[in-house]
């Protein structure tokens, strides 16, 4: 009887066992069906074989310096540069595997053990998402709209894509793709940008503790933000280091020592308005937009397409040297901050009621402000929005919070409240600067600084603007005279008032230029002495003897292609040129009479390394070697006894002007330097063109408006405004022997046919007045 009862009880469980296996089987079939439907694209588009072969990853265009450094990138949203697996440090790979996917090398896209654990413990003991799954999410799947069903569908799609990725790529390729695709925040798209932005280095040089920070951020880069939540990120880093020790990638001793280290973040944000060579990068953006119009992209089907400079991962190899560029930017900043301080002192409302303008009527100032207001971004934006002109004008008188440029702030910015109209006037008080440095033998531009701060002053004064050249134009007159009349630097002309009668050279009225001090010594001056001290009467005699036409002809051959009137007054620098043109022209003198067009880009490659463009030098003979050397010899006199002589000083003596202190000239150069200073009417522009045998550099300083200038030549001349930037720049360059900048003599032609040894004649005029002492280097 007992036996029958037991059998009966066992038989009662059969329906439950049968039901369990039916449900289990149905579940398995449902999961399989889910995967099959997902792979068929029932729940949304799935990537094709071609898309798996070529994931649509946006790659920024990378701008590379001549010394192999990344100057910056061009991108719209993704600041991404691809890093192959071979360039990833092993500590980064180990940290990623230990933290995100410990069985990465064992599974084929899905971690069965991890998935089962996550299902049993509902994710409380860790998730089950593998690296291929995370990559599939980054590349191909979208965030679900919400709900359990949506998350299940997304997970199914991730699994299918992960398996396909495993079939398509090696483990190394998948890991590289994942690290290159992840967004680490602050425009740090991909591992290379992340390493540069958070640690200021390339991925290959990351230390173990630094790799741990970046791997920790993979969990959620918004939450684990090392700039905003340093303590949280430090804890996360230590968790990663703990995982590395747990799986024997590092020892426990190493773990403890690394966890004890302070997290050392070297935050270097990358944006179009910050970083090194900002003005040059924006010039390059314009250059590339023009280049892609003339160089179509050949698609796979043979059709002609168009390159996208923001998405196609182009590599632009430039001539800029990152070290010289940094030196140039430091030199501009150091001098301009000091010069601006003195400008503010001299232009307080008490000293200058029309500040920052001088010698203007109220109506003229109103015209300037009206033009600036209508050219502003605020005016354009409100106009596009449909606002009336009265509404737009009223907005310029309403005080608002804004961030403006400020030399005294460490960040070069300050928060303030002012009206937009006042902000326009405020920005016009700042002096602007431009500088370009070029290797004359190759035309390679080594440094390019278009202004004092790109974020706040986006007009590029190297190439966009043009200002009067002043006395920096005089060497072109002397070159034409020596070339046409076979004169030498030792030939002498009288310093006496000189007039060119009306209509002789296209001048409607008599032209009688004065010297800068209004005096005439009556002495004979050698051309070398006259150029060194900017004696206007001698320059007037030269252009009268040869005429303006040969001067204009030579100027055109030197790359100064703007329209120039063929009148005598051009001899004193009335035409407008920009720094780019002037450096190219002066390079001809240093390159033995051969003009080489300045070049900034040497090569362009696509993301696969295919060469799309290689530059071909553009050169032409302008002057013979003897004339070019004679011109160099003439301009050496400028730094030996003329307006550039302060480059030879090593004095730190201080001068007091308006009870404010300006430093002396602590340059102390002893090597051969050829150059020319230049100052325009009313001190609106200050120039200095400086040359050593293998480097030509031009500097310009002035206000946005010509009416923004110093009252006197003490500060307003080129020797005070522009020359110090050249001096600071070259001193920094000469501290780095690897730059290879010459300190030797200029190459002298064999059998030189022009006499340049003026010692005998110079001795005869040693007793003449020293214009530099009399005029304090005053130069027009």
CSV table of N, CA, C and O in Angstrom, one decimal, residues 71 273-281 320-337 407 412 433-437 446-454 725 728-729 732-733:
chain,number,residue,atom,x,y,z
A,71,UNK,N,49.8,70.2,-34.7
A,71,UNK,CA,49.5,71.6,-34.4
A,71,UNK,C,48.1,71.7,-34.0
A,71,UNK,O,47.7,72.6,-33.2
A,273,UNK,N,39.9,77.7,-31.5
A,273,UNK,CA,40.3,79.0,-31.0
A,273,UNK,C,41.4,79.0,-29.9
A,273,UNK,O,41.7,80.0,-29.4
A,274,UNK,N,41.8,77.8,-29.6
A,274,UNK,CA,42.9,77.6,-28.6
A,274,UNK,C,44.0,76.8,-29.1
A,274,UNK,O,43.9,76.0,-30.1
A,275,UNK,N,45.1,76.8,-28.4
A,275,UNK,CA,46.3,76.0,-28.7
A,275,UNK,C,47.3,76.7,-29.6
A,275,UNK,O,47.3,77.9,-29.7
A,276,UNK,N,48.2,76.0,-30.1
A,276,UNK,CA,49.3,76.5,-30.9
A,276,UNK,C,48.9,76.8,-32.3
A,276,UNK,O,48.1,76.1,-32.9
A,277,UNK,N,49.4,77.9,-32.8
A,277,UNK,CA,49.3,78.3,-34.3
A,277,UNK,C,47.8,78.5,-34.7
A,277,UNK,O,47.4,78.0,-35.7
A,278,UNK,N,47.0,79.1,-33.8
A,278,UNK,CA,45.6,79.2,-34.1
A,278,UNK,C,45.3,80.0,-35.4
A,278,UNK,O,44.5,79.6,-36.2
A,279,UNK,N,46.0,81.1,-35.6
A,279,UNK,CA,45.8,81.9,-36.8
A,279,UNK,C,46.2,81.1,-38.1
A,279,UNK,O,45.5,81.2,-39.1
A,280,UNK,N,47.3,80.4,-38.0
A,280,UNK,CA,47.8,79.6,-39.1
A,280,UNK,C,46.8,78.5,-39.4
A,280,UNK,O,46.5,78.2,-40.6
A,281,UNK,N,46.2,77.9,-38.4
A,281,UNK,CA,45.3,76.8,-38.6
A,281,UNK,C,44.0,77.3,-39.3
A,281,UNK,O,43.4,76.6,-40.2
A,320,UNK,N,55.5,74.7,-40.8
A,320,UNK,CA,55.6,75.3,-39.5
A,320,UNK,C,56.4,74.4,-38.5
A,320,UNK,O,56.2,73.2,-38.4
A,321,UNK,N,57.4,75.0,-37.8
A,321,UNK,CA,58.1,74.3,-36.8
A,321,UNK,C,57.5,74.6,-35.4
A,321,UNK,O,57.4,75.8,-35.0
A,322,UNK,N,57.0,73.6,-34.7
A,322,UNK,CA,56.2,73.9,-33.5
A,322,UNK,C,57.1,74.6,-32.4
A,322,UNK,O,56.5,75.4,-31.7
A,323,UNK,N,58.4,74.4,-32.4
A,323,UNK,CA,59.2,75.1,-31.4
A,323,UNK,C,59.4,76.5,-31.8
A,323,UNK,O,59.3,77.4,-30.9
A,324,UNK,N,59.6,76.8,-33.0
A,324,UNK,CA,59.7,78.2,-33.4
A,324,UNK,C,58.4,79.0,-33.3
A,324,UNK,O,58.3,80.2,-33.0
A,325,UNK,N,57.3,78.2,-33.6
A,325,UNK,CA,56.0,78.8,-33.5
A,325,UNK,C,55.7,79.2,-32.0
A,325,UNK,O,55.2,80.3,-31.7
A,326,UNK,N,56.0,78.3,-31.1
A,326,UNK,CA,55.9,78.6,-29.7
A,326,UNK,C,56.7,79.8,-29.3
A,326,UNK,O,56.2,80.7,-28.5
A,327,UNK,N,57.9,79.9,-29.8
A,327,UNK,CA,58.8,81.0,-29.5
A,327,UNK,C,58.2,82.3,-30.0
A,327,UNK,O,58.2,83.4,-29.3
A,328,UNK,N,57.6,82.3,-31.2
A,328,UNK,CA,57.1,83.5,-31.8
A,328,UNK,C,55.9,84.0,-31.0
A,328,UNK,O,55.7,85.2,-30.8
A,329,UNK,N,55.0,83.0,-30.6
A,329,UNK,CA,53.8,83.4,-29.8
A,329,UNK,C,54.2,84.0,-28.5
A,329,UNK,O,53.6,85.0,-28.0
A,330,UNK,N,55.2,83.4,-27.9
A,330,UNK,CA,55.7,83.9,-26.6
A,330,UNK,C,56.3,85.3,-26.7
A,330,UNK,O,56.1,86.2,-25.9
A,331,UNK,N,57.0,85.6,-27.8
A,331,UNK,CA,57.7,86.9,-28.0
A,331,UNK,C,56.6,87.9,-28.3
A,331,UNK,O,56.7,89.0,-27.7
A,332,UNK,N,55.6,87.6,-29.1
A,332,UNK,CA,54.5,88.6,-29.3
A,332,UNK,C,53.8,88.9,-28.0
A,332,UNK,O,53.5,90.1,-27.7
A,333,UNK,N,53.4,87.9,-27.2
A,333,UNK,CA,52.7,88.1,-26.0
A,333,UNK,C,53.5,88.9,-25.0
A,333,UNK,O,53.0,89.8,-24.4
A,334,UNK,N,54.8,88.6,-24.8
A,334,UNK,CA,55.6,89.3,-23.9
A,334,UNK,C,55.7,90.7,-24.2
A,334,UNK,O,55.6,91.6,-23.3
A,335,UNK,N,56.0,91.1,-25.4
A,335,UNK,CA,56.2,92.5,-25.8
A,335,UNK,C,54.9,93.2,-25.8
A,335,UNK,O,54.8,94.4,-25.3
A,336,UNK,N,53.8,92.6,-26.4
A,336,UNK,CA,52.6,93.3,-26.6
A,336,UNK,C,51.9,93.6,-25.3
A,336,UNK,O,51.2,94.7,-25.1
A,337,UNK,N,52.0,92.8,-24.3
A,337,UNK,CA,51.5,93.0,-23.0
A,337,UNK,C,52.1,94.3,-22.4
A,337,UNK,O,51.4,95.1,-21.8
A,407,UNK,N,44.7,91.7,-20.8
A,407,UNK,CA,46.1,91.2,-20.7
A,407,UNK,C,46.5,90.9,-19.3
A,407,UNK,O,47.4,90.0,-19.1
A,412,UNK,N,43.7,85.5,-19.8
A,412,UNK,CA,43.6,86.6,-20.8
A,412,UNK,C,42.1,86.9,-21.1
A,412,UNK,O,41.7,87.4,-22.1
A,433,UNK,N,49.1,92.9,-33.7
A,433,UNK,CA,50.5,92.5,-34.1
A,433,UNK,C,50.4,91.4,-35.1
A,433,UNK,O,49.4,90.7,-35.2
A,434,UNK,N,51.4,91.3,-35.9
A,434,UNK,CA,51.5,90.2,-36.9
A,434,UNK,C,53.0,89.8,-37.0
A,434,UNK,O,53.9,90.7,-37.0
A,435,UNK,N,53.3,88.5,-37.3
A,435,UNK,CA,54.7,88.1,-37.4
A,435,UNK,C,54.7,86.9,-38.3
A,435,UNK,O,53.9,85.9,-38.1
A,436,UNK,N,55.7,86.8,-39.2
A,436,UNK,CA,55.9,85.6,-40.0
A,436,UNK,C,57.4,85.4,-40.2
A,436,UNK,O,58.1,86.3,-40.4
A,437,UNK,N,57.8,84.1,-40.1
A,437,UNK,CA,59.2,83.8,-40.2
A,437,UNK,C,59.4,82.7,-41.3
A,437,UNK,O,58.6,81.7,-41.3
A,446,UNK,N,58.1,79.1,-41.1
A,446,UNK,CA,58.4,78.4,-39.9
A,446,UNK,C,57.6,78.8,-38.7
A,446,UNK,O,57.4,78.1,-37.7
A,447,UNK,N,57.1,80.1,-38.8
A,447,UNK,CA,56.2,80.6,-37.7
A,447,UNK,C,55.2,81.6,-38.3
A,447,UNK,O,55.6,82.3,-39.2
A,448,UNK,N,54.0,81.6,-37.7
A,448,UNK,CA,53.0,82.5,-38.2
A,448,UNK,C,52.1,82.9,-37.1
A,448,UNK,O,51.4,82.1,-36.4
A,449,UNK,N,52.1,84.2,-36.7
A,449,UNK,CA,51.3,84.7,-35.6
A,449,UNK,C,50.5,85.9,-36.2
A,449,UNK,O,51.0,87.0,-36.5
A,450,UNK,N,49.2,85.7,-36.3
A,450,UNK,CA,48.3,86.7,-37.0
A,450,UNK,C,47.8,87.8,-36.1
A,450,UNK,O,47.2,88.7,-36.5
A,451,UNK,N,48.0,87.6,-34.7
A,451,UNK,CA,47.4,88.6,-33.8
A,451,UNK,C,47.8,88.2,-32.4
A,451,UNK,O,48.5,87.2,-32.1
A,452,UNK,N,47.2,89.0,-31.4
A,452,UNK,CA,47.6,88.7,-30.0
A,452,UNK,C,46.8,87.7,-29.4
A,452,UNK,O,47.3,87.1,-28.4
A,453,UNK,N,45.6,87.4,-29.9
A,453,UNK,CA,44.8,86.3,-29.2
A,453,UNK,C,43.6,86.0,-30.2
A,453,UNK,O,42.7,86.8,-30.4
A,454,UNK,N,43.7,84.8,-30.8
A,454,UNK,CA,42.7,84.4,-31.8
A,454,UNK,C,41.3,84.4,-31.3
A,454,UNK,O,40.4,84.8,-32.0
A,725,UNK,N,59.9,92.4,-30.6
A,725,UNK,CA,59.4,91.1,-30.9
A,725,UNK,C,60.4,90.2,-31.6
A,725,UNK,O,60.6,89.1,-31.2
A,728,UNK,N,63.2,89.3,-29.1
A,728,UNK,CA,62.8,88.2,-28.1
A,728,UNK,C,62.7,86.9,-28.8
A,728,UNK,O,63.2,85.9,-28.3
A,729,UNK,N,62.1,86.9,-30.0
A,729,UNK,CA,62.0,85.6,-30.8
A,729,UNK,C,63.3,85.0,-31.1
A,729,UNK,O,63.5,83.8,-30.9
A,732,UNK,N,65.2,83.5,-28.1
A,732,UNK,CA,64.7,82.2,-27.7
A,732,UNK,C,65.1,81.1,-28.8
A,732,UNK,O,65.4,80.0,-28.4
A,733,UNK,N,65.1,81.4,-30.0
A,733,UNK,CA,65.5,80.5,-31.0
A,733,UNK,C,66.9,80.1,-30.9
A,733,UNK,O,67.3,78.9,-31.0
